[in-house]
Structure formats: C-alpha cells, structure tokens
Amino acid sequence: MHAYVITAKPGRIRRLLAALRTWTVRFLAALVMAVLGVIVLAVRCTRPVVNYVAVRAVWLEAWASKVTGLPQVGAAVGEGLTDEFVREFRKSYQRTAHTH
C-alpha cells in the first residue's frame, strides 16, 4: 500500500480570486486584440485616400515643374528614401538570417 499526501483544496476565496485573475487576463487580451484590430482597420481604410492624395501630389508637382521649368524634387527624394529603406531591410534581413 502506498502513502498518499492529502492536500487541502484552496478555499473559496482563493479559487474565486484565481478565476477572477484568469478572466481579467483573458478580457485584457481580448481588449488589446480588439484595439489592434481597430487600428489595422483604420489604416486599411485610409490607405486608398493616402494613395489618391499621393497620386494627386505627384501630378501637381509634375504640372508645377512644367509651368515653372524647375526640376521635380519629389522623384529624387523618393528615390533616395526607397534606396535607404532597401538598404535597411537587407541589413536587418541578413542579421536575422544569420541568427537562426
């Protein structure tokens, strides 16, 4: 015959507090996911507006360049930014590729 250790079950208050803690964490996690979902939805909804404004800004810059005879600045700045983003992406990709 084996000797068994008899352990007392936690009291009602302790069990209630544990359940309350569990449901509070679940509620907060659901709340965080809901807030992130709203942010993602807002970004996705404003994206076509941002694209439209960007296209109109490029058109306006091209028109102003044609009228004034000055070179377009946005294309040069945009090209430089794109190159910088590509460099940063490649650096971070190489760093993470070697660590795994």
mmCIF file of N, CA and C in Angstrom:
data_model
loop_
_atom_site.group_PDB
_atom_site.id
_atom_site.type_symbol
_atom_site.label_atom_id
_atom_site.label_comp_id
_atom_site.label_asym_id
_atom_site.label_seq_id
_atom_site.Cartn_x
_atom_site.Cartn_y
_atom_site.Cartn_z
ATOM 1 N N MET A 1 0.833 -1.168 0.000
ATOM 2 C CA MET A 1 0.000 0.000 0.000
ATOM 3 C C MET A 1 0.891 1.249 0.000
ATOM 4 N N HIS A 2 0.471 2.262 -0.801
ATOM 5 C CA HIS A 2 1.245 3.498 -0.939
ATOM 6 C C HIS A 2 0.711 4.569 -0.013
ATOM 7 N N ALA A 3 1.610 5.376 0.467
ATOM 8 C CA ALA A 3 1.188 6.504 1.297
ATOM 9 C C ALA A 3 0.896 7.677 0.370
ATOM 10 N N TYR A 4 -0.245 8.258 0.485
ATOM 11 C CA TYR A 4 -0.631 9.411 -0.339
ATOM 12 C C TYR A 4 -0.637 10.662 0.527
ATOM 13 N N VAL A 5 -0.196 11.732 -0.061
ATOM 14 C CA VAL A 5 -0.218 13.007 0.640
ATOM 15 C C VAL A 5 -1.590 13.629 0.417
ATOM 16 N N ILE A 6 -2.241 13.930 1.479
ATOM 17 C CA ILE A 6 -3.555 14.556 1.365
ATOM 18 C C ILE A 6 -3.336 16.071 1.436
ATOM 19 N N THR A 7 -3.734 16.747 0.362
ATOM 20 C CA THR A 7 -3.571 18.197 0.329
ATOM 21 C C THR A 7 -4.937 18.849 0.366
ATOM 22 N N ALA A 8 -5.026 19.917 1.030
ATOM 23 C CA ALA A 8 -6.298 20.635 1.132
ATOM 24 C C ALA A 8 -6.533 21.431 -0.144
ATOM 25 N N LYS A 9 -7.782 21.445 -0.579
ATOM 26 C CA LYS A 9 -8.174 22.234 -1.724
ATOM 27 C C LYS A 9 -8.133 23.709 -1.319
ATOM 28 N N PRO A 10 -7.745 24.603 -2.236
ATOM 29 C CA PRO A 10 -7.763 26.021 -1.877
ATOM 30 C C PRO A 10 -9.178 26.439 -1.472
ATOM 31 N N GLY A 11 -9.250 27.404 -0.604
ATOM 32 C CA GLY A 11 -10.548 27.870 -0.131
ATOM 33 C C GLY A 11 -11.337 28.576 -1.218
ATOM 34 N N ARG A 12 -12.569 28.873 -0.918
ATOM 35 C CA ARG A 12 -13.455 29.514 -1.897
ATOM 36 C C ARG A 12 -12.918 30.871 -2.348
ATOM 37 N N ILE A 13 -12.441 31.638 -1.409
ATOM 38 C CA ILE A 13 -11.947 32.982 -1.759
ATOM 39 C C ILE A 13 -10.735 32.879 -2.665
ATOM 40 N N ARG A 14 -9.835 31.960 -2.358
ATOM 41 C CA ARG A 14 -8.643 31.797 -3.190
ATOM 42 C C ARG A 14 -9.011 31.321 -4.598
ATOM 43 N N ARG A 15 -9.954 30.381 -4.682
ATOM 44 C CA ARG A 15 -10.400 29.912 -6.002
ATOM 45 C C ARG A 15 -11.094 31.026 -6.765
ATOM 46 N N LEU A 16 -11.893 31.827 -6.070
ATOM 47 C CA LEU A 16 -12.578 32.956 -6.707
ATOM 48 C C LEU A 16 -11.566 33.968 -7.230
ATOM 49 N N LEU A 17 -10.543 34.264 -6.441
ATOM 50 C CA LEU A 17 -9.512 35.211 -6.888
ATOM 51 C C LEU A 17 -8.730 34.671 -8.086
ATOM 52 N N ALA A 18 -8.451 33.375 -8.088
ATOM 53 C CA ALA A 18 -7.738 32.771 -9.221
ATOM 54 C C ALA A 18 -8.580 32.850 -10.487
ATOM 55 N N ALA A 19 -9.875 32.533 -10.350
ATOM 56 C CA ALA A 19 -10.772 32.611 -11.512
ATOM 57 C C ALA A 19 -10.903 34.055 -11.987
ATOM 58 N N LEU A 20 -11.006 34.984 -11.052
ATOM 59 C CA LEU A 20 -11.115 36.396 -11.406
ATOM 60 C C LEU A 20 -9.864 36.865 -12.135
ATOM 61 N N ARG A 21 -8.687 36.442 -11.654
ATOM 62 C CA ARG A 21 -7.430 36.803 -12.313
ATOM 63 C C ARG A 21 -7.383 36.234 -13.731
ATOM 64 N N THR A 22 -7.792 34.986 -13.883
ATOM 65 C CA THR A 22 -7.789 34.353 -15.206
ATOM 66 C C THR A 22 -8.700 35.097 -16.176
ATOM 67 N N TRP A 23 -9.907 35.411 -15.752
ATOM 68 C CA TRP A 23 -10.854 36.087 -16.636
ATOM 69 C C TRP A 23 -10.450 37.535 -16.894
ATOM 70 N N THR A 24 -9.776 38.157 -15.936
ATOM 71 C CA THR A 24 -9.284 39.513 -16.162
ATOM 72 C C THR A 24 -8.197 39.510 -17.235
ATOM 73 N N VAL A 25 -7.288 38.560 -17.162
ATOM 74 C CA VAL A 25 -6.227 38.462 -18.172
ATOM 75 C C VAL A 25 -6.832 38.173 -19.541
ATOM 76 N N ARG A 26 -7.813 37.279 -19.592
ATOM 77 C CA ARG A 26 -8.469 36.974 -20.874
ATOM 78 C C ARG A 26 -9.175 38.199 -21.429
ATOM 79 N N PHE A 27 -9.863 38.933 -20.567
ATOM 80 C CA PHE A 27 -10.570 40.133 -21.010
ATOM 81 C C PHE A 27 -9.589 41.172 -21.534
ATOM 82 N N LEU A 28 -8.491 41.390 -20.819
ATOM 83 C CA LEU A 28 -7.496 42.366 -21.263
ATOM 84 C C LEU A 28 -6.849 41.949 -22.587
ATOM 85 N N ALA A 29 -6.607 40.647 -22.746
ATOM 86 C CA ALA A 29 -6.040 40.165 -24.015
ATOM 87 C C ALA A 29 -7.022 40.405 -25.160
ATOM 88 N N ALA A 30 -8.302 40.131 -24.922
ATOM 89 C CA ALA A 30 -9.310 40.376 -25.954
ATOM 90 C C ALA A 30 -9.420 41.863 -26.259
ATOM 91 N N LEU A 31 -9.307 42.694 -25.232
ATOM 92 C CA LEU A 31 -9.365 44.139 -25.433
ATOM 93 C C LEU A 31 -8.190 44.632 -26.266
ATOM 94 N N VAL A 32 -6.993 44.124 -25.984
ATOM 95 C CA VAL A 32 -5.808 44.506 -26.767
ATOM 96 C C VAL A 32 -5.973 44.074 -28.216
ATOM 97 N N MET A 33 -6.469 42.865 -28.440
ATOM 98 C CA MET A 33 -6.672 42.391 -29.814
ATOM 99 C C MET A 33 -7.714 43.241 -30.535
ATOM 100 N N ALA A 34 -8.769 43.638 -29.825
ATOM 101 C CA ALA A 34 -9.802 44.474 -30.440
ATOM 102 C C ALA A 34 -9.244 45.846 -30.814
ATOM 103 N N VAL A 35 -8.439 46.434 -29.939
ATOM 104 C CA VAL A 35 -7.842 47.739 -30.236
ATOM 105 C C VAL A 35 -6.907 47.637 -31.432
ATOM 106 N N LEU A 36 -6.085 46.588 -31.467
ATOM 107 C CA LEU A 36 -5.190 46.399 -32.619
ATOM 108 C C LEU A 36 -5.990 46.192 -33.905
ATOM 109 N N GLY A 37 -7.096 45.460 -33.810
ATOM 110 C CA GLY A 37 -7.958 45.262 -34.976
ATOM 111 C C GLY A 37 -8.531 46.571 -35.484
ATOM 112 N N VAL A 38 -8.947 47.441 -34.569
ATOM 113 C CA VAL A 38 -9.477 48.752 -34.969
ATOM 114 C C VAL A 38 -8.389 49.584 -35.640
ATOM 115 N N ILE A 39 -7.177 49.533 -35.102
ATOM 116 C CA ILE A 39 -6.067 50.293 -35.703
ATOM 117 C C ILE A 39 -5.767 49.781 -37.107
ATOM 118 N N VAL A 40 -5.715 48.461 -37.264
ATOM 119 C CA VAL A 40 -5.441 47.883 -38.586
ATOM 120 C C VAL A 40 -6.556 48.254 -39.562
ATOM 121 N N LEU A 41 -7.794 48.188 -39.115
ATOM 122 C CA LEU A 41 -8.923 48.554 -39.978
ATOM 123 C C LEU A 41 -8.825 50.015 -40.396
ATOM 124 N N ALA A 42 -8.489 50.889 -39.457
ATOM 125 C CA ALA A 42 -8.359 52.313 -39.784
ATOM 126 C C ALA A 42 -7.254 52.548 -40.811
ATOM 127 N N VAL A 43 -6.125 51.869 -40.625
ATOM 128 C CA VAL A 43 -5.019 52.032 -41.581
ATOM 129 C C VAL A 43 -5.419 51.524 -42.959
ATOM 130 N N ARG A 44 -6.092 50.369 -42.984
ATOM 131 C CA ARG A 44 -6.501 49.806 -44.285
ATOM 132 C C ARG A 44 -7.552 50.672 -44.966
ATOM 133 N N CYS A 45 -8.415 51.297 -44.186
ATOM 134 C CA CYS A 45 -9.453 52.150 -44.781
ATOM 135 C C CYS A 45 -8.881 53.463 -45.301
ATOM 136 N N THR A 46 -7.858 53.993 -44.641
ATOM 137 C CA THR A 46 -7.287 55.264 -45.091
ATOM 138 C C THR A 46 -6.258 55.086 -46.198
ATOM 139 N N ARG A 47 -5.849 53.873 -46.445
ATOM 140 C CA ARG A 47 -4.820 53.637 -47.463
ATOM 141 C C ARG A 47 -5.214 54.130 -48.857
ATOM 142 N N PRO A 48 -6.442 53.844 -49.341
ATOM 143 C CA PRO A 48 -6.803 54.379 -50.666
ATOM 144 C C PRO A 48 -6.792 55.908 -50.703
ATOM 145 N N VAL A 49 -7.171 56.546 -49.610
ATOM 146 C CA VAL A 49 -7.160 58.011 -49.556
ATOM 147 C C VAL A 49 -5.724 58.518 -49.643
ATOM 148 N N VAL A 50 -4.823 57.883 -48.903
ATOM 149 C CA VAL A 50 -3.413 58.284 -48.941
ATOM 150 C C VAL A 50 -2.840 58.075 -50.341
ATOM 151 N N ASN A 51 -3.178 56.946 -50.972
ATOM 152 C CA ASN A 51 -2.700 56.692 -52.334
ATOM 153 C C ASN A 51 -3.215 57.751 -53.302
ATOM 154 N N TYR A 52 -4.493 58.125 -53.168
ATOM 155 C CA TYR A 52 -5.075 59.137 -54.049
ATOM 156 C C TYR A 52 -4.379 60.481 -53.856
ATOM 157 N N VAL A 53 -4.177 60.856 -52.588
ATOM 158 C CA VAL A 53 -3.509 62.131 -52.299
ATOM 159 C C VAL A 53 -2.088 62.115 -52.851
ATOM 160 N N ALA A 54 -1.394 60.986 -52.729
ATOM 161 C CA ALA A 54 -0.025 60.889 -53.245
ATOM 162 C C ALA A 54 -0.004 61.034 -54.763
ATOM 163 N N VAL A 55 -0.942 60.393 -55.435
ATOM 164 C CA VAL A 55 -1.001 60.489 -56.902
ATOM 165 C C VAL A 55 -1.284 61.925 -57.319
ATOM 166 N N ARG A 56 -2.214 62.567 -56.619
ATOM 167 C CA ARG A 56 -2.534 63.957 -56.949
ATOM 168 C C ARG A 56 -1.343 64.875 -56.675
ATOM 169 N N ALA A 57 -0.587 64.587 -55.601
ATOM 170 C CA ALA A 57 0.585 65.406 -55.284
ATOM 171 C C ALA A 57 1.657 65.253 -56.361
ATOM 172 N N VAL A 58 1.841 64.041 -56.858
ATOM 173 C CA VAL A 58 2.813 63.820 -57.936
ATOM 174 C C VAL A 58 2.365 64.543 -59.198
ATOM 175 N N TRP A 59 1.071 64.480 -59.493
ATOM 176 C CA TRP A 59 0.550 65.178 -60.672
ATOM 177 C C TRP A 59 0.750 66.684 -60.533
ATOM 178 N N LEU A 60 0.457 67.210 -59.321
ATOM 179 C CA LEU A 60 0.616 68.645 -59.079
ATOM 180 C C LEU A 60 2.074 69.062 -59.202
ATOM 181 N N GLU A 61 2.969 68.233 -58.705
ATOM 182 C CA GLU A 61 4.391 68.548 -58.815
ATOM 183 C C GLU A 61 4.836 68.531 -60.274
ATOM 184 N N ALA A 62 4.352 67.558 -61.041
ATOM 185 C CA ALA A 62 4.709 67.499 -62.463
ATOM 186 C C ALA A 62 4.177 68.722 -63.194
ATOM 187 N N TRP A 63 2.969 69.122 -62.881
ATOM 188 C CA TRP A 63 2.381 70.313 -63.514
ATOM 189 C C TRP A 63 3.190 71.558 -63.149
ATOM 190 N N ALA A 64 3.522 71.695 -61.844
ATOM 191 C CA ALA A 64 4.285 72.865 -61.401
ATOM 192 C C ALA A 64 5.675 72.875 -62.042
ATOM 193 N N SER A 65 6.268 71.710 -62.206
ATOM 194 C CA SER A 65 7.580 71.625 -62.842
ATOM 195 C C SER A 65 7.499 72.055 -64.297
ATOM 196 N N LYS A 66 6.428 71.648 -64.964
ATOM 197 C CA LYS A 66 6.257 72.010 -66.372
ATOM 198 C C LYS A 66 6.034 73.513 -66.522
ATOM 199 N N VAL A 67 5.247 74.081 -65.621
ATOM 200 C CA VAL A 67 4.929 75.504 -65.708
ATOM 201 C C VAL A 67 6.139 76.365 -65.349
ATOM 202 N N THR A 68 6.850 75.999 -64.287
ATOM 203 C CA THR A 68 7.964 76.838 -63.823
ATOM 204 C C THR A 68 9.284 76.512 -64.506
ATOM 205 N N GLY A 69 9.410 75.302 -65.037
ATOM 206 C CA GLY A 69 10.662 74.905 -65.660
ATOM 207 C C GLY A 69 11.677 74.383 -64.657
ATOM 208 N N LEU A 70 11.299 74.297 -63.392
ATOM 209 C CA LEU A 70 12.192 73.770 -62.367
ATOM 210 C C LEU A 70 12.096 72.246 -62.337
ATOM 211 N N PRO A 71 13.162 71.563 -61.915
ATOM 212 C CA PRO A 71 13.103 70.089 -61.876
ATOM 213 C C PRO A 71 12.203 69.597 -60.732
ATOM 214 N N GLN A 72 11.698 68.392 -60.912
ATOM 215 C CA GLN A 72 10.863 67.779 -59.879
ATOM 216 C C GLN A 72 11.752 67.311 -58.729
ATOM 217 N N VAL A 73 11.378 67.656 -57.516
ATOM 218 C CA VAL A 73 12.169 67.309 -56.339
ATOM 219 C C VAL A 73 11.681 65.990 -55.737
ATOM 220 N N GLY A 74 10.372 65.738 -55.800
ATOM 221 C CA GLY A 74 9.777 64.560 -55.158
ATOM 222 C C GLY A 74 10.342 63.250 -55.662
ATOM 223 N N ALA A 75 10.601 63.159 -56.942
ATOM 224 C CA ALA A 75 11.130 61.917 -57.502
ATOM 225 C C ALA A 75 12.522 61.623 -56.952
ATOM 226 N N ALA A 76 13.349 62.640 -56.870
ATOM 227 C CA ALA A 76 14.710 62.441 -56.354
ATOM 228 C C ALA A 76 14.680 62.080 -54.872
ATOM 229 N N VAL A 77 13.847 62.757 -54.107
ATOM 230 C CA VAL A 77 13.739 62.458 -52.673
ATOM 231 C C VAL A 77 13.169 61.061 -52.474
ATOM 232 N N GLY A 78 12.123 60.729 -53.234
ATOM 233 C CA GLY A 78 11.507 59.405 -53.137
ATOM 234 C C GLY A 78 12.477 58.292 -53.492
ATOM 235 N N GLU A 79 13.293 58.516 -54.505
ATOM 236 C CA GLU A 79 14.274 57.505 -54.903
ATOM 237 C C GLU A 79 15.297 57.280 -53.797
ATOM 238 N N GLY A 80 15.743 58.383 -53.185
ATOM 239 C CA GLY A 80 16.705 58.268 -52.083
ATOM 240 C C GLY A 80 16.115 57.535 -50.887
ATOM 241 N N LEU A 81 14.850 57.839 -50.565
ATOM 242 C CA LEU A 81 14.185 57.151 -49.454
ATOM 243 C C LEU A 81 14.023 55.668 -49.743
ATOM 244 N N THR A 82 13.635 55.353 -50.964
ATOM 245 C CA THR A 82 13.459 53.945 -51.337
ATOM 246 C C THR A 82 14.775 53.187 -51.212
ATOM 247 N N ASP A 83 15.856 53.785 -51.702
ATOM 248 C CA ASP A 83 17.166 53.137 -51.592
ATOM 249 C C ASP A 83 17.549 52.902 -50.132
ATOM 250 N N GLU A 84 17.266 53.897 -49.284
ATOM 251 C CA GLU A 84 17.593 53.769 -47.860
ATOM 252 C C GLU A 84 16.767 52.652 -47.216
ATOM 253 N N PHE A 85 15.473 52.568 -47.539
ATOM 254 C CA PHE A 85 14.632 51.502 -46.998
ATOM 255 C C PHE A 85 15.131 50.124 -47.441
ATOM 256 N N VAL A 86 15.532 50.010 -48.694
ATOM 257 C CA VAL A 86 16.036 48.737 -49.204
ATOM 258 C C VAL A 86 17.312 48.345 -48.462
ATOM 259 N N ARG A 87 18.212 49.310 -48.256
ATOM 260 C CA ARG A 87 19.449 49.025 -47.518
ATOM 261 C C ARG A 87 19.144 48.559 -46.097
ATOM 262 N N GLU A 88 18.242 49.269 -45.402
ATOM 263 C CA GLU A 88 17.898 48.891 -44.033
ATOM 264 C C GLU A 88 17.261 47.506 -43.994
ATOM 265 N N PHE A 89 16.381 47.214 -44.949
ATOM 266 C CA PHE A 89 15.719 45.916 -44.989
ATOM 267 C C PHE A 89 16.739 44.800 -45.191
ATOM 268 N N ARG A 90 17.662 45.012 -46.112
ATOM 269 C CA ARG A 90 18.670 43.974 -46.372
ATOM 270 C C ARG A 90 19.576 43.757 -45.170
ATOM 271 N N LYS A 91 19.944 44.863 -44.485
ATOM 272 C CA LYS A 91 20.786 44.718 -43.297
ATOM 273 C C LYS A 91 20.063 43.931 -42.212
ATOM 274 N N SER A 92 18.809 44.272 -41.955
ATOM 275 C CA SER A 92 18.071 43.577 -40.892
ATOM 276 C C SER A 92 17.796 42.132 -41.299
ATOM 277 N N TYR A 93 17.550 41.892 -42.580
ATOM 278 C CA TYR A 93 17.297 40.525 -43.046
ATOM 279 C C TYR A 93 18.545 39.663 -42.872
ATOM 280 N N GLN A 94 19.700 40.225 -43.209
ATOM 281 C CA GLN A 94 20.941 39.464 -43.058
ATOM 282 C C GLN A 94 21.237 39.190 -41.593
ATOM 283 N N ARG A 95 20.935 40.165 -40.709
ATOM 284 C CA ARG A 95 21.156 39.957 -39.276
ATOM 285 C C ARG A 95 20.275 38.841 -38.751
ATOM 286 N N THR A 96 18.990 38.831 -39.128
ATOM 287 C CA THR A 96 18.094 37.794 -38.622
ATOM 288 C C THR A 96 18.341 36.450 -39.287
ATOM 289 N N ALA A 97 18.796 36.449 -40.529
ATOM 290 C CA ALA A 97 19.042 35.186 -41.233
ATOM 291 C C ALA A 97 20.207 34.429 -40.603
ATOM 292 N N HIS A 98 21.188 35.168 -40.090
ATOM 293 C CA HIS A 98 22.358 34.500 -39.503
ATOM 294 C C HIS A 98 22.137 34.083 -38.067
ATOM 295 N N THR A 99 21.148 34.650 -37.409
ATOM 296 C CA THR A 99 20.932 34.290 -36.014
ATOM 297 C C THR A 99 20.108 33.020 -35.862
ATOM 298 N N HIS A 100 19.382 32.622 -36.895
ATOM 299 C CA HIS A 100 18.518 31.429 -36.774
ATOM 300 C C HIS A 100 19.203 30.194 -37.261
#
